[in-house]
Structure formats: C-alpha cells, structure tokens
C-alpha cells in the first residue's frame, strides 16, 4: 500500500535522475540479510556511473574504524543524489525488498559482504537473526553522524529488545528525522 502512496514521488525521482545523470535509475546491490543470506537491494542511484569500482580506492576516506563504510564529501555522489540521500528518498525502492520479504520496515540495516568481513565479535552476528529494515534505532539517533560502535550497539539493542511497539515507535520517529534531513551523508 505504501508503494502505491509514494508512486508519484518514485516516478518524479526516476525522471529527475534520468534527466540529470547518465546511467540507470536504480542501483541494485547484493547485501547480506536474514541468516546472512544475500539478497539484491534496490535503491535510486545517487552516484555517478562506475562509482562502486572506485570504492576500494576511497576506503581510506572511511569515517569510522568499524565495519561500516561511509565517506563524507564523497565526490562520486551526484547533486541530485545528495538531495535524495539527505531526505532518504533514495531508499524508497527498498519497499520492493519489503514486499519480496528480503527486508522489513524496521530492523538492523542491511550490510555489504565487505562490512560483514570486518565484524570483529561473534555477538555482532546476532543482527542477522532478524530481517534488515528500512529504518532502525541508529537512523533515528543521528543517522550517519553515529559512530560505527554506536551503530552496532543500536542494532544489537534493537535485536535484544524487539517488540511491535518498538517498531511503531521507530517508524514514527523516522518521519521527522527524514523530513529534517539531519545526519545524512
């Protein structure tokens, strides 16, 4: 139902990406989800073509020393992509993953195989006991401003304390965070 509601925004975004940047509208990447099974995650493309090939060269720009890769002022991001990321519009196609059962609306964020290989403690693997989600505790607690250690702690906090009420609370907290655009990279 949510896909139908946001479909005009999805269409406008797709047209804007196509008009302002050569290449595909969607970025589809293999990520690790429930029980460490890989799945193909959909997003709107926010980077220039072949940006993924440049990631290895940019690893020294990684803001954290933990498993997650985030580079501030990443030159691979298009101007439209910067806006889409700020307001998490780039993540709306993940509703397709929710519909397919690869993800849920709330849960630990999905990660890449590269990030999985950087996990240093077995307890961190508990995050794979649940489907990854569109939003989570660290998304509403600072987004990309949070440290790798905090992200891991928040994901484990979610897994350890999951409840339907927690999911509802996080969904409602996500709305103002996304509308403000604070903490996005």
Tab-separated table of C-alpha atoms in Angstrom:
chain	number	residue	atom	x	y	z
A	1	UNK	CA	0.000	0.000	0.000
A	2	UNK	CA	2.874	2.333	0.828
A	3	UNK	CA	4.365	1.731	-2.642
A	4	UNK	CA	1.129	2.969	-4.215
A	5	UNK	CA	1.053	6.062	-1.990
A	6	UNK	CA	4.633	7.071	-2.837
A	7	UNK	CA	4.434	6.088	-6.523
A	8	UNK	CA	4.157	9.723	-7.773
A	9	UNK	CA	7.326	10.580	-5.836
A	10	UNK	CA	9.030	7.460	-7.194
A	11	UNK	CA	8.133	8.442	-10.751
A	12	UNK	CA	9.315	12.059	-10.308
A	13	UNK	CA	12.573	10.849	-8.772
A	14	UNK	CA	13.212	8.397	-11.603
A	15	UNK	CA	12.666	11.124	-14.206
A	16	UNK	CA	14.928	13.561	-12.333
A	17	UNK	CA	17.749	11.002	-12.094
A	18	UNK	CA	17.441	10.175	-15.806
A	19	UNK	CA	17.429	13.848	-16.847
A	20	UNK	CA	20.437	14.868	-14.739
A	21	UNK	CA	22.811	11.928	-14.926
A	22	UNK	CA	23.650	9.276	-17.497
A	23	UNK	CA	23.121	5.687	-16.445
A	24	UNK	CA	20.413	3.581	-14.844
A	25	UNK	CA	17.770	4.959	-12.494
A	26	UNK	CA	18.207	2.192	-9.938
A	27	UNK	CA	21.236	0.973	-8.077
A	28	UNK	CA	20.915	-2.711	-7.239
A	29	UNK	CA	23.492	-4.204	-4.903
A	30	UNK	CA	23.934	-7.545	-3.194
A	31	UNK	CA	23.682	-7.169	0.568
A	32	UNK	CA	23.599	-9.546	3.498
A	33	UNK	CA	20.289	-10.052	5.284
A	34	UNK	CA	18.429	-12.514	7.488
A	35	UNK	CA	20.584	-15.509	8.457
A	36	UNK	CA	23.446	-13.975	6.436
A	37	UNK	CA	21.667	-14.782	3.168
A	38	UNK	CA	22.480	-12.458	0.295
A	39	UNK	CA	19.741	-10.510	-1.458
A	40	UNK	CA	19.589	-7.814	-4.118
A	41	UNK	CA	18.657	-4.463	-2.582
A	42	UNK	CA	17.061	-1.716	-4.664
A	43	UNK	CA	17.809	1.999	-4.296
A	44	UNK	CA	17.654	5.021	-6.521
A	45	UNK	CA	21.104	5.647	-7.991
A	46	UNK	CA	22.730	8.621	-6.242
A	47	UNK	CA	26.268	8.239	-7.561
A	48	UNK	CA	27.993	8.603	-10.883
A	49	UNK	CA	28.327	5.574	-13.142
A	50	UNK	CA	31.001	3.064	-12.036
A	51	UNK	CA	31.188	4.594	-8.545
A	52	UNK	CA	31.298	1.126	-6.964
A	53	UNK	CA	34.583	0.362	-8.734
A	54	UNK	CA	36.115	3.421	-7.063
A	55	UNK	CA	35.063	2.381	-3.531
A	56	UNK	CA	38.218	0.340	-2.869
A	57	UNK	CA	40.363	3.381	-3.684
A	58	UNK	CA	38.281	5.511	-1.307
A	59	UNK	CA	38.440	3.174	1.691
A	60	UNK	CA	40.951	5.493	3.385
A	61	UNK	CA	38.172	8.131	3.405
A	62	UNK	CA	36.085	5.838	5.624
A	63	UNK	CA	34.919	7.926	8.597
A	64	UNK	CA	34.933	5.046	11.039
A	65	UNK	CA	37.198	2.230	12.047
A	66	UNK	CA	34.431	-0.327	12.395
A	67	UNK	CA	32.646	-2.424	9.798
A	68	UNK	CA	30.557	0.268	8.073
A	69	UNK	CA	31.792	2.273	5.067
A	70	UNK	CA	30.713	5.928	4.936
A	71	UNK	CA	32.760	8.648	3.276
A	72	UNK	CA	31.986	12.296	3.964
A	73	UNK	CA	32.044	14.605	0.900
A	74	UNK	CA	32.142	11.621	-1.444
A	75	UNK	CA	32.774	13.125	-4.896
A	76	UNK	CA	31.039	10.172	-6.543
A	77	UNK	CA	27.620	11.453	-5.378
A	78	UNK	CA	25.629	13.424	-7.955
A	79	UNK	CA	23.984	16.762	-6.986
A	80	UNK	CA	20.524	15.167	-7.247
A	81	UNK	CA	21.865	12.163	-5.335
A	82	UNK	CA	22.950	14.391	-2.450
A	83	UNK	CA	19.372	15.672	-2.114
A	84	UNK	CA	17.899	12.179	-2.411
A	85	UNK	CA	20.220	10.899	0.315
A	86	UNK	CA	19.555	13.830	2.641
A	87	UNK	CA	15.843	13.042	2.708
A	88	UNK	CA	16.240	9.242	2.275
A	89	UNK	CA	14.255	9.331	-0.968
A	90	UNK	CA	16.928	7.083	-2.487
A	91	UNK	CA	15.803	4.322	-0.131
A	92	UNK	CA	12.132	4.256	-1.135
A	93	UNK	CA	12.669	1.491	-3.744
A	94	UNK	CA	13.580	-0.740	-0.799
A	95	UNK	CA	9.838	-1.037	-0.316
A	96	UNK	CA	10.164	-3.576	-3.160
A	97	UNK	CA	12.525	-5.562	-0.909
A	98	UNK	CA	9.975	-5.335	1.909
A	99	UNK	CA	7.271	-6.606	-0.427
A	100	UNK	CA	9.522	-9.501	-1.516
A	101	UNK	CA	10.282	-10.421	2.130
A	102	UNK	CA	14.006	-9.617	1.981
A	103	UNK	CA	13.578	-6.681	4.359
A	104	UNK	CA	11.086	-5.277	6.829
A	105	UNK	CA	10.173	-1.674	7.569
A	106	UNK	CA	12.178	-1.723	10.821
A	107	UNK	CA	15.283	-3.737	11.640
A	108	UNK	CA	19.062	-3.639	11.587
A	109	UNK	CA	20.314	-2.027	8.386
A	110	UNK	CA	21.467	-4.448	5.670
A	111	UNK	CA	25.200	-4.558	5.086
A	112	UNK	CA	27.658	-5.485	2.358
A	113	UNK	CA	29.796	-8.601	2.392
A	114	UNK	CA	32.843	-6.312	2.854
A	115	UNK	CA	31.284	-4.896	6.029
A	116	UNK	CA	30.379	-8.386	7.270
A	117	UNK	CA	34.019	-9.483	6.942
A	118	UNK	CA	35.050	-6.600	9.210
A	119	UNK	CA	32.868	-7.728	12.128
A	120	UNK	CA	35.263	-8.487	14.953
A	121	UNK	CA	32.998	-10.068	17.577
A	122	UNK	CA	30.710	-13.077	17.289
A	123	UNK	CA	27.955	-11.248	19.203
A	124	UNK	CA	27.696	-8.780	16.319
A	125	UNK	CA	26.365	-11.607	14.160
A	126	UNK	CA	23.142	-11.636	16.224
A	127	UNK	CA	21.916	-8.808	13.990
A	128	UNK	CA	21.297	-11.455	11.305
A	129	UNK	CA	18.607	-13.126	13.429
A	130	UNK	CA	16.174	-10.527	12.056
A	131	UNK	CA	15.311	-9.180	8.635
A	132	UNK	CA	17.140	-5.954	7.838
A	133	UNK	CA	14.962	-2.861	7.833
A	134	UNK	CA	14.423	0.465	6.126
A	135	UNK	CA	14.826	2.217	9.450
A	136	UNK	CA	16.335	1.357	12.793
A	137	UNK	CA	17.445	2.868	16.075
A	138	UNK	CA	20.612	4.453	14.715
A	139	UNK	CA	18.685	6.011	11.824
A	140	UNK	CA	16.648	7.996	14.363
A	141	UNK	CA	19.628	8.599	16.671
A	142	UNK	CA	21.847	10.619	14.389
A	143	UNK	CA	21.945	8.664	11.118
A	144	UNK	CA	25.415	8.955	9.593
A	145	UNK	CA	26.624	11.089	12.498
A	146	UNK	CA	26.705	7.972	14.686
A	147	UNK	CA	29.933	6.061	15.117
A	148	UNK	CA	30.398	2.501	13.887
A	149	UNK	CA	30.413	1.311	17.510
A	150	UNK	CA	27.125	3.121	18.188
A	151	UNK	CA	25.530	1.667	15.053
A	152	UNK	CA	26.468	-1.828	16.128
A	153	UNK	CA	25.269	-1.168	19.668
A	154	UNK	CA	21.948	0.218	18.379
A	155	UNK	CA	21.429	-2.750	16.050
A	156	UNK	CA	22.051	-5.191	18.902
A	157	UNK	CA	19.803	-3.122	21.191
A	158	UNK	CA	17.039	-3.463	18.604
A	159	UNK	CA	17.533	-7.234	18.273
A	160	UNK	CA	17.607	-7.697	22.047
A	161	UNK	CA	14.539	-5.527	22.729
A	162	UNK	CA	12.371	-6.105	19.683
A	163	UNK	CA	8.651	-5.599	20.057
A	164	UNK	CA	5.818	-4.463	17.832
A	165	UNK	CA	5.567	-1.302	19.936
A	166	UNK	CA	9.264	-0.572	19.378
A	167	UNK	CA	8.743	-0.905	15.615
A	168	UNK	CA	5.803	1.511	15.686
A	169	UNK	CA	7.780	3.964	17.817
A	170	UNK	CA	10.770	3.851	15.434
A	171	UNK	CA	8.550	4.314	12.369
A	172	UNK	CA	7.010	7.443	13.880
A	173	UNK	CA	10.428	8.772	14.966
A	174	UNK	CA	11.767	8.234	11.438
A	175	UNK	CA	9.329	10.668	9.820
A	176	UNK	CA	10.613	13.923	11.398
A	177	UNK	CA	14.252	12.766	11.123
A	178	UNK	CA	13.877	12.196	7.392
A	179	UNK	CA	11.902	15.410	6.823
A	180	UNK	CA	14.614	17.451	8.576
A	181	UNK	CA	17.378	15.717	6.599
A	182	UNK	CA	19.721	15.808	9.596
A	183	UNK	CA	22.669	13.440	9.778
A	184	UNK	CA	22.543	12.119	6.218
A	185	UNK	CA	25.658	11.556	4.128
